Coordinates of C-alpha atoms in Angstrom, one line a residue:
M21 CA -40.0 68.5 34.6
L22 CA -39.3 68.1 30.9
Q23 CA -35.5 68.1 31.6
R24 CA -35.8 65.4 34.2
K25 CA -37.8 63.2 31.7
K26 CA -35.1 63.7 29.1
Q27 CA -32.4 62.7 31.6
R28 CA -34.4 59.5 32.4
I29 CA -34.7 58.5 28.7
S30 CA -31.0 59.2 28.0
R31 CA -30.1 57.2 31.1
K32 CA -32.1 54.2 29.8
F33 CA -30.4 54.3 26.5
T34 CA -27.0 54.6 28.2
D35 CA -27.7 51.6 30.4
K36 CA -28.7 49.5 27.4
S37 CA -25.6 50.4 25.4
D38 CA -23.5 49.5 28.4
L39 CA -24.9 46.0 28.6
F40 CA -22.7 44.8 25.7
D41 CA -19.7 46.7 26.9
G42 CA -20.1 45.0 30.2
L43 CA -19.8 41.5 28.8
P44 CA -16.5 39.7 29.7
E45 CA -14.2 39.5 26.7
D46 CA -13.6 35.8 27.1
L47 CA -17.4 35.2 26.7
V48 CA -17.6 37.4 23.6
I49 CA -14.5 35.6 22.1
S50 CA -16.1 32.2 22.8
I51 CA -19.2 33.2 21.0
L52 CA -17.3 34.7 18.1
S53 CA -15.3 31.5 17.8
K54 CA -18.4 29.4 17.4
L55 CA -19.8 31.9 14.8
A56 CA -16.5 31.8 12.8
S57 CA -16.5 28.0 12.8
S58 CA -20.2 27.7 11.7
A59 CA -20.3 30.7 9.3
S60 CA -21.9 29.7 5.9
S61 CA -19.9 32.3 3.9
P62 CA -17.2 35.0 4.4
S63 CA -19.8 37.7 4.6
D64 CA -21.1 36.2 7.8
F65 CA -17.8 36.8 9.4
I66 CA -17.2 40.2 7.7
N67 CA -20.5 41.5 9.0
I68 CA -19.1 41.0 12.6
L69 CA -16.0 43.0 11.8
V70 CA -17.9 46.0 10.6
T71 CA -20.5 46.0 13.5
C72 CA -18.4 48.0 16.0
K73 CA -14.9 48.6 17.1
R74 CA -15.0 46.2 20.0
L75 CA -16.3 43.3 17.9
N76 CA -13.8 44.2 15.2
R77 CA -11.0 43.9 17.7
L78 CA -12.2 40.7 19.3
A79 CA -13.1 39.0 16.0
L80 CA -9.5 39.3 15.0
H81 CA -8.4 37.5 18.2
P82 CA -6.1 34.5 17.5
L83 CA -8.6 32.1 19.2
V84 CA -11.4 33.3 16.8
L85 CA -9.2 33.2 13.7
S86 CA -7.9 29.7 14.6
N87 CA -11.5 28.4 14.6
A88 CA -12.7 29.9 11.3
G89 CA -14.2 27.2 9.1
S90 CA -13.7 26.4 5.4
K91 CA -16.9 28.3 4.5
A92 CA -15.7 31.4 6.4
L93 CA -12.5 31.3 4.4
A94 CA -14.2 30.6 1.1
V95 CA -13.1 33.7 -0.8
K96 CA -14.3 33.9 -4.4
A97 CA -11.7 33.9 -7.2
R98 CA -13.1 37.2 -8.5
N99 CA -12.7 38.8 -5.1
W100 CA -9.1 37.7 -4.5
C101 CA -6.9 40.6 -3.4
D102 CA -4.1 41.4 -1.1
S103 CA -6.5 41.9 1.8
A104 CA -7.9 38.3 1.4
H105 CA -4.3 37.1 1.2
H106 CA -3.3 38.9 4.4
F107 CA -6.4 37.6 6.2
L108 CA -5.6 34.0 5.4
K109 CA -2.0 34.6 6.6
H110 CA -3.4 36.0 9.9
C111 CA -5.5 32.9 10.3
I112 CA -2.5 30.7 9.6
N113 CA -0.4 32.6 12.2
A114 CA -3.3 31.9 14.6
G115 CA -2.9 28.2 14.0
N116 CA -5.8 27.7 11.6
V117 CA -5.1 24.4 9.7
E118 CA -7.9 25.0 7.1
A119 CA -6.4 28.4 6.2
C120 CA -3.0 26.6 5.7
Y121 CA -4.7 24.2 3.2
T122 CA -6.7 26.9 1.4
L123 CA -3.7 29.3 0.9
G124 CA -1.4 26.4 0.1
M125 CA -3.7 25.2 -2.7
I126 CA -4.1 28.8 -4.0
Q127 CA -0.3 29.5 -4.0
F128 CA 0.6 26.1 -5.5
Y129 CA -1.8 26.1 -8.4
C130 CA -3.0 29.6 -8.9
L131 CA -0.2 31.9 -7.9
Q132 CA 2.4 29.3 -9.1
N133 CA 4.4 29.7 -5.9
R134 CA 5.1 26.0 -5.7
G135 CA 7.5 26.0 -2.8
S136 CA 5.5 28.1 -0.5
G137 CA 2.2 26.3 -1.5
A138 CA 3.7 22.8 -0.9
S139 CA 5.1 24.0 2.5
L140 CA 1.7 25.2 3.6
L141 CA 0.1 21.9 2.5
A142 CA 2.7 20.0 4.4
K143 CA 2.1 22.1 7.5
A144 CA -1.6 21.2 7.3
A145 CA -0.8 17.6 6.6
I146 CA 1.4 17.3 9.6
K147 CA -1.6 18.3 11.7
S148 CA -3.6 15.5 10.2
H149 CA -5.7 17.6 7.8
A150 CA -7.1 14.9 5.5
P151 CA -7.7 17.1 2.4
A152 CA -4.1 18.4 2.6
L153 CA -2.8 14.8 2.8
Y154 CA -4.9 13.8 -0.2
S155 CA -3.8 16.8 -2.2
L156 CA -0.1 16.1 -1.5
G157 CA -0.8 12.6 -2.6
V158 CA -2.1 13.8 -6.0
I159 CA 0.9 16.0 -6.3
Q160 CA 3.2 13.0 -5.7
F161 CA 1.3 10.8 -8.2
N162 CA 1.7 13.4 -10.9
G163 CA 5.0 15.0 -10.0
S164 CA 3.2 18.3 -10.0
G165 CA 5.5 21.4 -10.0
G166 CA 8.4 19.3 -11.4
S167 CA 9.2 16.9 -14.2
K168 CA 7.8 13.4 -14.7
N169 CA 10.9 12.0 -13.0
D170 CA 9.7 13.7 -9.8
K171 CA 6.7 11.4 -9.5
D172 CA 6.7 9.3 -6.3
L173 CA 4.0 6.7 -6.5
R174 CA 4.8 5.1 -3.1
A175 CA 4.7 8.4 -1.4
G176 CA 1.3 9.2 -3.0
V177 CA -0.1 5.8 -1.8
A178 CA 1.2 6.5 1.7
L179 CA -0.4 9.9 1.8
C180 CA -3.7 8.6 0.5
A181 CA -3.6 5.8 3.1
R182 CA -3.2 8.3 5.9
A183 CA -6.0 10.5 4.5
A184 CA -8.3 7.5 4.1
F185 CA -7.6 6.5 7.7
L186 CA -8.8 9.9 8.7
G187 CA -12.1 9.4 6.8
H188 CA -11.4 11.3 3.5
V189 CA -13.7 9.6 0.9
D190 CA -11.7 10.7 -2.2
A191 CA -8.5 9.3 -0.7
L192 CA -10.2 6.1 0.2
R193 CA -11.5 5.7 -3.4
E194 CA -8.0 6.6 -4.8
L195 CA -6.4 4.0 -2.5
G196 CA -8.9 1.4 -3.6
H197 CA -8.1 2.0 -7.3
C198 CA -4.3 1.8 -6.6
L199 CA -4.7 -1.5 -4.9
Q200 CA -6.9 -2.8 -7.7
D201 CA -4.4 -1.8 -10.4
G202 CA -1.2 -2.4 -8.5
Y203 CA -0.3 1.3 -8.9
G204 CA 2.4 2.3 -6.4
V205 CA 1.6 -0.7 -4.2
R206 CA 1.4 -4.4 -4.6
Q207 CA -1.8 -5.4 -6.4
H208 CA -4.7 -6.7 -4.2
I209 CA -7.9 -6.6 -6.1
A210 CA -10.2 -7.9 -3.3
E211 CA -8.9 -5.3 -0.8
G212 CA -9.2 -2.5 -3.4
R213 CA -12.8 -3.5 -4.1
R214 CA -13.5 -3.5 -0.4
L215 CA -12.2 0.0 0.0
L216 CA -14.3 1.3 -3.0
I217 CA -17.4 -0.2 -1.4
Q218 CA -16.4 1.4 1.9
A219 CA -16.0 4.8 0.1
N220 CA -19.5 4.5 -1.3
A221 CA -21.0 3.5 2.1
R222 CA -19.4 6.6 3.6
E223 CA -20.9 8.8 0.9
L224 CA -24.3 7.4 1.6
A225 CA -23.9 7.9 5.3
S226 CA -22.8 11.5 4.7
S227 CA -25.8 12.2 2.5
L228 CA -28.2 10.7 5.1
N229 CA -26.7 12.9 7.8
A230 CA -27.2 16.0 5.5
L231 CA -30.8 15.0 5.2
V232 CA -31.3 14.7 8.9
K233 CA -29.8 18.1 9.5
R234 CA -32.4 19.9 7.3
K235 CA -34.8 22.4 8.8
P236 CA -37.8 21.0 10.8
Q237 CA -40.3 22.3 8.3
Q238 CA -38.8 20.1 5.7
Q239 CA -39.1 17.0 7.7
H240 CA -42.6 16.1 6.6
Q241 CA -41.5 16.2 2.9
R242 CA -38.8 13.6 3.5
R243 CA -39.5 9.9 2.6
L244 CA -36.6 7.6 3.4
N245 CA -37.0 5.1 0.6
Y246 CA -35.5 4.4 -2.7
Q247 CA -37.9 6.8 -4.5
H248 CA -36.6 9.7 -2.4
Y249 CA -33.2 9.2 -3.8
S250 CA -34.4 9.2 -7.4
F251 CA -33.2 12.5 -8.9
K252 CA -32.8 13.7 -12.5
A253 CA -30.0 12.0 -14.4
G254 CA -26.6 13.5 -13.6
S255 CA -27.8 15.1 -10.4
G256 CA -26.9 12.3 -8.0
C257 CA -23.6 10.9 -6.7
P258 CA -22.2 8.9 -9.7
L259 CA -20.8 5.9 -7.9
L260 CA -23.6 5.1 -5.4
S261 CA -25.9 4.0 -8.2
D262 CA -23.6 1.0 -8.6
F263 CA -25.1 -0.2 -5.4
G264 CA -28.8 0.7 -5.9
C265 CA -28.8 4.2 -4.5
N266 CA -28.6 7.6 -6.1
V267 CA -28.0 10.5 -3.6
P268 CA -27.0 14.1 -4.1
A269 CA -23.4 14.6 -5.2
P270 CA -21.1 15.4 -2.3
E271 CA -20.4 19.1 -1.6
V272 CA -17.3 20.4 -3.4
H273 CA -14.7 21.9 -1.1
P274 CA -14.5 25.8 -1.4
V275 CA -10.9 25.7 -2.5
N276 CA -11.7 23.5 -5.5
V277 CA -14.5 25.9 -6.4
F278 CA -11.8 28.7 -6.2
L279 CA -9.4 26.8 -8.5
K280 CA -12.1 26.2 -11.1
E281 CA -13.3 29.8 -11.1
W282 CA -9.8 31.2 -11.1
F283 CA -8.9 29.5 -14.4
E284 CA -12.3 29.5 -16.1
S285 CA -12.8 33.2 -15.5
G286 CA -9.4 34.0 -17.0
R287 CA -8.1 35.4 -13.8
G288 CA -5.3 32.9 -14.1
A289 CA -4.0 31.9 -17.5
L290 CA -3.1 28.3 -18.2
G291 CA 0.2 27.8 -20.0
Q292 CA 0.2 26.6 -23.6
G293 CA -0.9 23.0 -23.8
L294 CA -1.9 22.8 -20.2
R295 CA -5.4 21.6 -19.2
L296 CA -7.7 21.5 -16.2
C297 CA -8.8 18.2 -14.7
S298 CA -12.0 17.3 -16.5
H299 CA -13.9 16.4 -13.3
K300 CA -16.0 19.5 -12.6
G301 CA -15.6 19.3 -8.9
C302 CA -11.8 19.3 -9.0
G303 CA -10.3 22.4 -10.6
R304 CA -6.7 21.3 -10.5
P305 CA -4.6 22.4 -13.5
E306 CA -1.6 20.8 -15.1
T307 CA 1.8 22.3 -14.1
R308 CA 3.5 20.9 -17.2
A309 CA 2.4 19.6 -20.5
H310 CA 0.8 16.1 -20.5
E311 CA 1.0 15.9 -16.8
F312 CA -2.5 14.4 -16.4
R313 CA -3.6 11.1 -17.9
R314 CA -6.2 11.1 -20.6
C315 CA -8.9 8.6 -21.5
S316 CA -7.4 6.2 -24.0
V317 CA -10.8 5.5 -25.7
C318 CA -11.8 9.0 -26.7
G319 CA -8.7 11.1 -25.8
T320 CA -11.0 14.1 -25.1
V321 CA -10.8 14.2 -21.3
N322 CA -8.0 14.1 -18.8
Y323 CA -7.9 13.6 -15.0
C324 CA -5.5 14.3 -12.2
S325 CA -6.4 11.1 -10.4
R326 CA -8.2 7.8 -10.7
G327 CA -10.7 9.1 -8.1
C328 CA -11.6 12.1 -10.4
Q329 CA -12.0 9.8 -13.4
A330 CA -14.3 7.4 -11.5
L331 CA -16.5 10.3 -10.3
D332 CA -16.7 11.9 -13.7
W333 CA -17.3 8.6 -15.5
K334 CA -20.9 7.9 -14.5
L335 CA -21.7 11.6 -13.8
R336 CA -21.0 12.7 -17.4
H337 CA -18.3 11.0 -19.4
K338 CA -19.9 7.6 -19.8
A339 CA -22.6 9.1 -22.1
E340 CA -19.9 10.8 -24.2
C341 CA -17.0 8.4 -24.4
G342 CA -16.3 6.6 -27.6
P343 CA -13.5 5.7 -29.9
I344 CA -11.6 8.6 -31.4
E345 CA -12.6 7.5 -34.9
R346 CA -16.2 8.1 -33.9
W347 CA -15.7 11.8 -33.7
L348 CA -14.3 11.8 -37.2
E349 CA -17.5 10.3 -38.6
E350 CA -20.6 12.4 -39.2
G351 CA -23.8 11.2 -37.4
G352 CA -22.1 8.7 -35.1
N353 CA -24.2 6.0 -33.6
G354 CA -24.1 7.7 -30.1
D355 CA -23.0 4.6 -28.2
D356 CA -20.2 4.4 -25.7
G357 CA -17.9 2.5 -28.0
G358 CA -18.9 -0.8 -26.5
H359 CA -17.3 0.2 -23.3
G360 CA -19.0 -1.4 -20.3
G361 CA -16.9 0.3 -17.6
V362 CA -14.7 3.2 -17.0
G363 CA -12.3 3.8 -19.9
E364 CA -8.6 3.2 -19.7
M365 CA -6.4 6.2 -19.0
E366 CA -3.1 6.8 -20.7
E367 CA -0.4 9.3 -20.0
V368 CA 0.6 11.1 -23.2
V369 CA 4.3 10.6 -24.3
E370 CA 5.0 8.4 -21.3
A371 CA 2.7 5.6 -22.7
E372 CA 1.6 4.8 -19.2
H373 CA -1.9 3.5 -19.0
F374 CA -4.1 1.9 -16.4
A375 CA -7.7 0.7 -16.1
I376 CA -10.2 1.5 -13.5

């Protein structure tokens, strides 16, 4: 009697364990693909790999790897290793465009493998990956990885135009400044201003969408009026305040976080005289001395692009910027040097300057 009871119990457990094994593989792969695309961190995906042998095998299916999102690929700089490198390569081989962009940026700026990094960025750009197009545009504007003679302003404008067409806000802002200043393209101030307003409008729409997607229990705390967007100074999006709104700053792409952590943690050493872009959400380093343009008013900050300077201006630098002579005086007056807008930028040695 007791033996029969044990057999019944064991049969129940066996039946339960067979339920998962009985699921069709294409169904499991479809579910894993959605999980990979919506994962909020790499650990969400890694937890699947260590669950059981079958999930480990199916989670590495090309269809799953091709759908892995940017957050699933957001490896930390302190955790970078050969395994992370190989995983990104597996995703690239599966056709993951986001992995192409992520590894391309890491190889170009962090591992200093310029050729391979640029090739991966180009591969992603060919597939209409907007951040890759914009990053290649920044490389062309600065001649990154080469000499100052390697700069191609027209190519940079063309790449930004394509990224802006795909909805990339930073590229739209960069293109607007280029048109305003006649930088790499014929000057058209009105059109440039229109693109800058459009970039701000898209930032506002993106912020409102993020608010709508919050959890239901937070809905009653939301008040869609101007007071709702009033945050502490410096916590909001720096440009939208020009048009009467102050919303949370846009989320930084994981690869930009990686670049910043890589160099600030000392994992990667900057060469002598090389600097990081002063915008905290960028992380791009110089690849040669005086590659980035600096603020001609104070000379203490430098930026890889007009877009980064415009973002950093009202977020932080407007309160700090002042004539260089001010820093030599004790107990300065604390103003912004009489500067009503974003400071001019100049490129050291090349004497190239522009205004935003």
